Coordinates of C-alpha atoms in Angstrom, one line a residue:
X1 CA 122.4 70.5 104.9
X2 CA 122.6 73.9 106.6
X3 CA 121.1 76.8 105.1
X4 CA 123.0 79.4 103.6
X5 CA 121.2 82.5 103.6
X6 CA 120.6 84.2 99.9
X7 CA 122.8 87.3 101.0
X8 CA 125.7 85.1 102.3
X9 CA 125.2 82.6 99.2
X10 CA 125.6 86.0 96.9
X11 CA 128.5 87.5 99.1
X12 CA 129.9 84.2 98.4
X13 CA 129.4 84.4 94.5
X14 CA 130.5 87.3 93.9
X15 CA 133.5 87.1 96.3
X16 CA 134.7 83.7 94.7
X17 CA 133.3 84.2 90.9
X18 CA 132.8 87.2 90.2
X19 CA 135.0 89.7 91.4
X20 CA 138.2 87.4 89.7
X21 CA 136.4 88.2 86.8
X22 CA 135.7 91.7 86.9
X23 CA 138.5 94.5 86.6
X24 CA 138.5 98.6 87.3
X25 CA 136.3 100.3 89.2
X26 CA 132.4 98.8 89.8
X27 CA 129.6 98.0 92.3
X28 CA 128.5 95.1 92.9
X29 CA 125.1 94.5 95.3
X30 CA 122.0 91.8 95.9
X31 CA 119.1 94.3 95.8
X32 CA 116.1 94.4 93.8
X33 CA 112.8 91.7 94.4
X34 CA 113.4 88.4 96.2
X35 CA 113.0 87.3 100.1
X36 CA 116.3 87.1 100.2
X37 CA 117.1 91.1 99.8
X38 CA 114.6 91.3 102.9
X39 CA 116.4 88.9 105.1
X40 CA 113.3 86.9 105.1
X41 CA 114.3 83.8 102.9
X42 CA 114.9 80.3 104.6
X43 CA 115.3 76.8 103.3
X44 CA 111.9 77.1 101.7
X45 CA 112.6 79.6 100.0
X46 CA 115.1 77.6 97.0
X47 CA 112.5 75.8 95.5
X48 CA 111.9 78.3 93.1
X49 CA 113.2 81.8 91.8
X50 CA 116.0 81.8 94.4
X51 CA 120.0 81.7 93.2
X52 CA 122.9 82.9 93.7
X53 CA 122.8 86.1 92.5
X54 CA 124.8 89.8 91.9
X55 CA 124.0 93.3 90.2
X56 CA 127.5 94.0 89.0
X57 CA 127.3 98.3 88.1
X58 CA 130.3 98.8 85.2
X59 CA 130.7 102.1 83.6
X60 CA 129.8 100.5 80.5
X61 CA 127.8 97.0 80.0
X62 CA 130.0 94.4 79.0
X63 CA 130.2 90.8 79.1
X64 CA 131.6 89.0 82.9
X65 CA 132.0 85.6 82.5
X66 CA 130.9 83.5 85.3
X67 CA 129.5 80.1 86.2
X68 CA 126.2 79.4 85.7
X69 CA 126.1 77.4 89.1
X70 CA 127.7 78.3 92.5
X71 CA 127.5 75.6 95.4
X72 CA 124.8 74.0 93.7
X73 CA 122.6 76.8 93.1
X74 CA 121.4 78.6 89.7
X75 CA 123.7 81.4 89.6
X76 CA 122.7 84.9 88.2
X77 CA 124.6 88.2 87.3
X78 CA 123.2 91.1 86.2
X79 CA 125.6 93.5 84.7
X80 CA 124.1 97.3 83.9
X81 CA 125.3 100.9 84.5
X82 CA 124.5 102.2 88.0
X83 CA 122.2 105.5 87.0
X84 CA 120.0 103.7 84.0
X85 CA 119.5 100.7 86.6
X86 CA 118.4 102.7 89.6
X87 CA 116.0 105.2 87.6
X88 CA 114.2 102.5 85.3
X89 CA 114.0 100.4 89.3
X90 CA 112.7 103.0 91.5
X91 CA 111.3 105.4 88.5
X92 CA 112.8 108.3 89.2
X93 CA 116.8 109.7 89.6
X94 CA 117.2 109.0 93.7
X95 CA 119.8 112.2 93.6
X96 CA 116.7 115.0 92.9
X97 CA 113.3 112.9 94.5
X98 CA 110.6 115.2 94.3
X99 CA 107.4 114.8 96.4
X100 CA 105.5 112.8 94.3
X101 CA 108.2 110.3 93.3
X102 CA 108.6 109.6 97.0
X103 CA 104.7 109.0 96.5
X104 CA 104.3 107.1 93.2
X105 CA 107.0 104.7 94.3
X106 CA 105.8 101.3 96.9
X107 CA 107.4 100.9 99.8
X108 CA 108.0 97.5 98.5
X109 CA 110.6 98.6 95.8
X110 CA 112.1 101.2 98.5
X111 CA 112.6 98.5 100.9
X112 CA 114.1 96.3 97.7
X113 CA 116.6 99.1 96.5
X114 CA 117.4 99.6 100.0
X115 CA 117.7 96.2 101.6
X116 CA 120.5 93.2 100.6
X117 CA 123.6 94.0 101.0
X118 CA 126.6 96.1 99.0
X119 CA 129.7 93.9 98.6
X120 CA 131.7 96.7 96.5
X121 CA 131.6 99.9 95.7
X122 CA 133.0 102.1 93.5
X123 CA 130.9 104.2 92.1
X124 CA 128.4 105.4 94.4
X125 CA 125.4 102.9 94.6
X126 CA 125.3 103.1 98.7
X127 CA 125.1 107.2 98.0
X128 CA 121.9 106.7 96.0
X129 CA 120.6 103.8 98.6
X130 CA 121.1 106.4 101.7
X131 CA 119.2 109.6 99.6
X132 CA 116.0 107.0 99.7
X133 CA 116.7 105.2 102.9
X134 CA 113.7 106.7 104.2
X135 CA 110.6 109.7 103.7
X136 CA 111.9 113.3 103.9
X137 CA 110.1 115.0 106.9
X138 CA 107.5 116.5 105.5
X139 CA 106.2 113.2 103.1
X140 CA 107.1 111.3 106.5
X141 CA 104.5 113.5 108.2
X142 CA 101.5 112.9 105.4
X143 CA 102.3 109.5 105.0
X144 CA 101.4 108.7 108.2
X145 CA 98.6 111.1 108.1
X146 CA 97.3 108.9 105.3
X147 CA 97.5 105.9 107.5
X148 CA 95.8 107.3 110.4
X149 CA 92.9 108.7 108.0
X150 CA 92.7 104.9 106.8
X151 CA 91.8 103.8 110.5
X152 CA 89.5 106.6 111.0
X153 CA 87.3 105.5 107.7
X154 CA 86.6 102.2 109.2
X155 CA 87.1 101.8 112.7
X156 CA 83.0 101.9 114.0
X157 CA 82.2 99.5 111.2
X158 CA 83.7 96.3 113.7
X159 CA 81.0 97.1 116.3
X160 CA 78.3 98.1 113.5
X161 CA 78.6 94.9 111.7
X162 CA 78.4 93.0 114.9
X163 CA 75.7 95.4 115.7
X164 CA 73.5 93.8 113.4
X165 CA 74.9 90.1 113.3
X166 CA 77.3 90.3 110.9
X167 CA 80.1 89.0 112.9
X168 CA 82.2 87.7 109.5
X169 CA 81.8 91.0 108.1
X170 CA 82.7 92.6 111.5
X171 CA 86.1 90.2 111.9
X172 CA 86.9 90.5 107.7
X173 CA 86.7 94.4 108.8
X174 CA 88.7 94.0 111.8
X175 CA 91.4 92.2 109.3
X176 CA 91.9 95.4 107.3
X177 CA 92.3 97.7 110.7
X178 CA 94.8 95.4 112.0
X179 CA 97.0 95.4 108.4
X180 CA 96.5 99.1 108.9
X181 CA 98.1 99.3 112.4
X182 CA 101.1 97.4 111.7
X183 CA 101.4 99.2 108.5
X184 CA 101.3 102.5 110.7
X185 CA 103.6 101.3 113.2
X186 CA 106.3 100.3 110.6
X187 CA 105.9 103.9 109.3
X188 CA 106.7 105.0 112.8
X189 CA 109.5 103.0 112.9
X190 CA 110.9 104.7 109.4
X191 CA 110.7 101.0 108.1
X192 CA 109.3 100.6 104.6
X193 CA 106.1 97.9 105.0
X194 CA 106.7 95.0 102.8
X195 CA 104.4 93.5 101.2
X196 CA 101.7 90.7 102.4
X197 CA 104.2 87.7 103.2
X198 CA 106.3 89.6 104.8
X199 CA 104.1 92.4 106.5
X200 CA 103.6 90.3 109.7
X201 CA 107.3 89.0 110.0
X202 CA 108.8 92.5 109.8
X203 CA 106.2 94.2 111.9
X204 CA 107.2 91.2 114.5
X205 CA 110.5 92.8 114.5
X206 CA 109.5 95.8 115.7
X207 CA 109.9 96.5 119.8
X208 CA 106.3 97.3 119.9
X209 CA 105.3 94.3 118.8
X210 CA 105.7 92.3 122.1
X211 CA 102.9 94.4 123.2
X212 CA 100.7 95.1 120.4
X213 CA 100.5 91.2 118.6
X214 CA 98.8 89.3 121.3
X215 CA 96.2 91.9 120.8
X216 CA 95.8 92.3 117.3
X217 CA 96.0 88.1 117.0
X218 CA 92.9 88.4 119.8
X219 CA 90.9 90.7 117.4
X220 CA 91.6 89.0 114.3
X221 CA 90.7 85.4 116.3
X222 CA 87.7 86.4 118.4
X223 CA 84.4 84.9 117.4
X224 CA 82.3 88.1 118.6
X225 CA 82.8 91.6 118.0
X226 CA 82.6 93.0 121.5
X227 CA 85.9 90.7 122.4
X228 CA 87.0 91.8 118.8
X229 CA 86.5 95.5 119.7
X230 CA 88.6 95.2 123.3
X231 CA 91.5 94.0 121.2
X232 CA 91.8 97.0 119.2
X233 CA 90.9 99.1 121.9
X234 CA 94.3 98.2 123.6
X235 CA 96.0 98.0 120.4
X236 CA 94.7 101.5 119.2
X237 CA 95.8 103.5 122.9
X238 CA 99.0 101.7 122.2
X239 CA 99.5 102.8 118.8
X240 CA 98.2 106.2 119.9
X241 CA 101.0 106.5 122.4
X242 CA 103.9 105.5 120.2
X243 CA 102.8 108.2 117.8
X244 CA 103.1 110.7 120.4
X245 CA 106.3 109.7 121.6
X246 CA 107.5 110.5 117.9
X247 CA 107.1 114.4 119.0
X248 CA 105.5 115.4 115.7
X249 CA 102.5 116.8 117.0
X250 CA 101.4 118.1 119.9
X251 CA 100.0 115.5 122.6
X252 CA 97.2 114.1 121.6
X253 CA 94.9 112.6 124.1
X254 CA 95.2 108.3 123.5
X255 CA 92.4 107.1 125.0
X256 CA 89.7 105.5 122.9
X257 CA 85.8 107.4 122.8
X258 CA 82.2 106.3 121.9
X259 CA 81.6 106.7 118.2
X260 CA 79.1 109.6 118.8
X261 CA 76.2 108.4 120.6
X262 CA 76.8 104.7 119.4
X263 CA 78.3 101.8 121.5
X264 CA 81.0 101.5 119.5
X265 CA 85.3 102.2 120.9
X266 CA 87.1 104.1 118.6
X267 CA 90.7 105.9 119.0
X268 CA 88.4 109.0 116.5
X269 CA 91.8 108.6 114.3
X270 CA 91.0 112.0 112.4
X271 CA 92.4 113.7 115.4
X272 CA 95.7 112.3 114.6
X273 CA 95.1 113.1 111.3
X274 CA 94.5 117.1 111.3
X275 CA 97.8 117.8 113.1
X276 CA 100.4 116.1 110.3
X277 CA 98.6 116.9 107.1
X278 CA 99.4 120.5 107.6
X279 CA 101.1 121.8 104.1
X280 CA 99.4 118.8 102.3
X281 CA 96.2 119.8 100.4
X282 CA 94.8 115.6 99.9
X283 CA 94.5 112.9 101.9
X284 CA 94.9 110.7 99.3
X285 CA 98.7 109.0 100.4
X286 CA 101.0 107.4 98.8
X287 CA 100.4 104.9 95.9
X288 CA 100.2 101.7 98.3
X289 CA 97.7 103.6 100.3
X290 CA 95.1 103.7 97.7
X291 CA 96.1 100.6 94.7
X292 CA 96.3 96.8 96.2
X293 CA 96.6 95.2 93.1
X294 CA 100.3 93.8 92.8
X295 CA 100.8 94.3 89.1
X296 CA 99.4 98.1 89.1
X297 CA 102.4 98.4 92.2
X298 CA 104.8 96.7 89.8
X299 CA 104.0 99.1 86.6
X300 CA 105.7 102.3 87.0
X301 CA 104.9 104.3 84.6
X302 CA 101.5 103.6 86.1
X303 CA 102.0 104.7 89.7
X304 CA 103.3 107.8 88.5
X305 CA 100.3 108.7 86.3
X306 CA 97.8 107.5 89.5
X307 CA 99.7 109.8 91.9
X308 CA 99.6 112.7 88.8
X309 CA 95.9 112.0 88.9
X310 CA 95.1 111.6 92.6
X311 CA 97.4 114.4 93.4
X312 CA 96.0 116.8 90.6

């Protein structure tokens, strides 16, 4: 049986079921969690939590009848009004963001109010979608500060562990730069990282990833840390120039240096990070910068009060 993707199965749904059902003005979307809002689901993907699915946005909640199946599938309608939707998903009113809600908010649940597809819509959900499609300058600029800073607080620790026969400790560290850099190069891109299953497929749809994967999959796979350092070494001149062809700072020079007087390669990431904090008074970044626990990201009345906290 041929797959039918979860955004052509919802077009579907609400083309044939739901719209018949609904009159006057509404919008009508697949957005919020699920693989399929990402473009990342496949066959796999409906043995569990997948259906066919709609956010129907009515002036005022009131009951649609629909089918509970659709081609085979569970089927699932939301019906809410637009405003008390959006705020209670993102956590904040998308029309007046201030700094720290762009900051208290994952890119996770940016890339799900922003991702799917719109199949209708009256009453201004694509409006909201577009005013969060991506950083405003100036967070754009400290977010990827952030990232850089991340880099710089680790990267001699691959040839330190090694250093002293640590090798596991070396490659688990190696790991955590190489999340980094395609974290960073999706921030480059103005694409909102996903989280961990999908980190590595949408970083592979990125054009720099023909040239950076075979060298972060070298560091992550080689067995000694010299080879393991070499890898990033290429990846991290790579990286450096892709951040000066973004034109936000000056140039700044990407070629890789000892770590003082040790052994060790390092692209010395604080000089990337000096020139885009201006205007921000802590490193700190934005909530997915600092919290990796996947129900803290989910809570947000949480993130908020983090960001209040680490923000001051």
């Amino acid at each position: 049986m041929t797959f039918l993707s979860g955004i052509d199965l919802s077009r579907r749904f609400y083309a044939e079921a739901v719209a018949p059902a609904v009159g006057g003005p509404h919008s009508a979307a697949l957005v919020g969690p699920g693989s399929e809002v990402l473009g990342f689901d496949t066959a796999r993907s409906a043995d569990h939590d997948w259906t066919a699915r709609v956010f129907l946005f009515l002036p005022e909640v009131r009951a649609v009848d629909v089918p509970a199946t659709f081609l085979g599938h569970p089927a699932k309608l939301v019906v809410a009004t637009l405003g008390e939707w959006v705020r209670g998903f993102l956590g904040f009113d998308p029309r007046h963001p201030r700094p720290r809600d762009w900051l208290a908010t994952p890119t996770q649940v940016f890339a799900e109010f922003t991702g799917g597809a719109v199949f209708r819509d009256d009453l201004g959900l694509e409006t909201l979608r577009q005013r969060v499609a991506w950083y405003p300058d100036d967070v754009w600029r400290y977010v990827l500060a952030c990232q850089w800073r991340r880099i710089g607080q680790e990267e001699a620790f691959v040839g330190r562990c090694g250093e002293v026969g640590d090798e596991l400790g070396s490659a688990v560290v190696a790991a955590r730069l190489v999340r980094d850099l395609m974290r960073l190069c999706l921030l480059m891109a103005r694409r909102y990282p996903p989280y961990g299953k999908w980190l590595g497929s949408a970083f592979g749809r990125l054009p720099a990833a023909a040239t950076l994967s075979p060298h972060l999959t070298g560091a992550l796979a080689a067995t000694a840390w010299p080879e393991r350092e070499r890898h990033l070494v290429a990846a991290y001149e790579h990286v450096a120039e892709l951040h000066n062809a973004l034109g936000l700072t000056g140039r700044v020079d990407p070629r890789t240096r000892p770590f003082f007087d040790r052994p060790f390669q390092v692209i010395d990431a604080g000089r990337f990070v000096a020139p885009l904090l201006t205007g921000w008074s802590s490193p700190v970044g934005a909530i997915d910068q600092f919290v990796d626990s996947t129900d803290a990201l989910g809570h947000r009345a949480l993130t908020r009060a983090v960001v209040d906290c680490a923000h001051g």
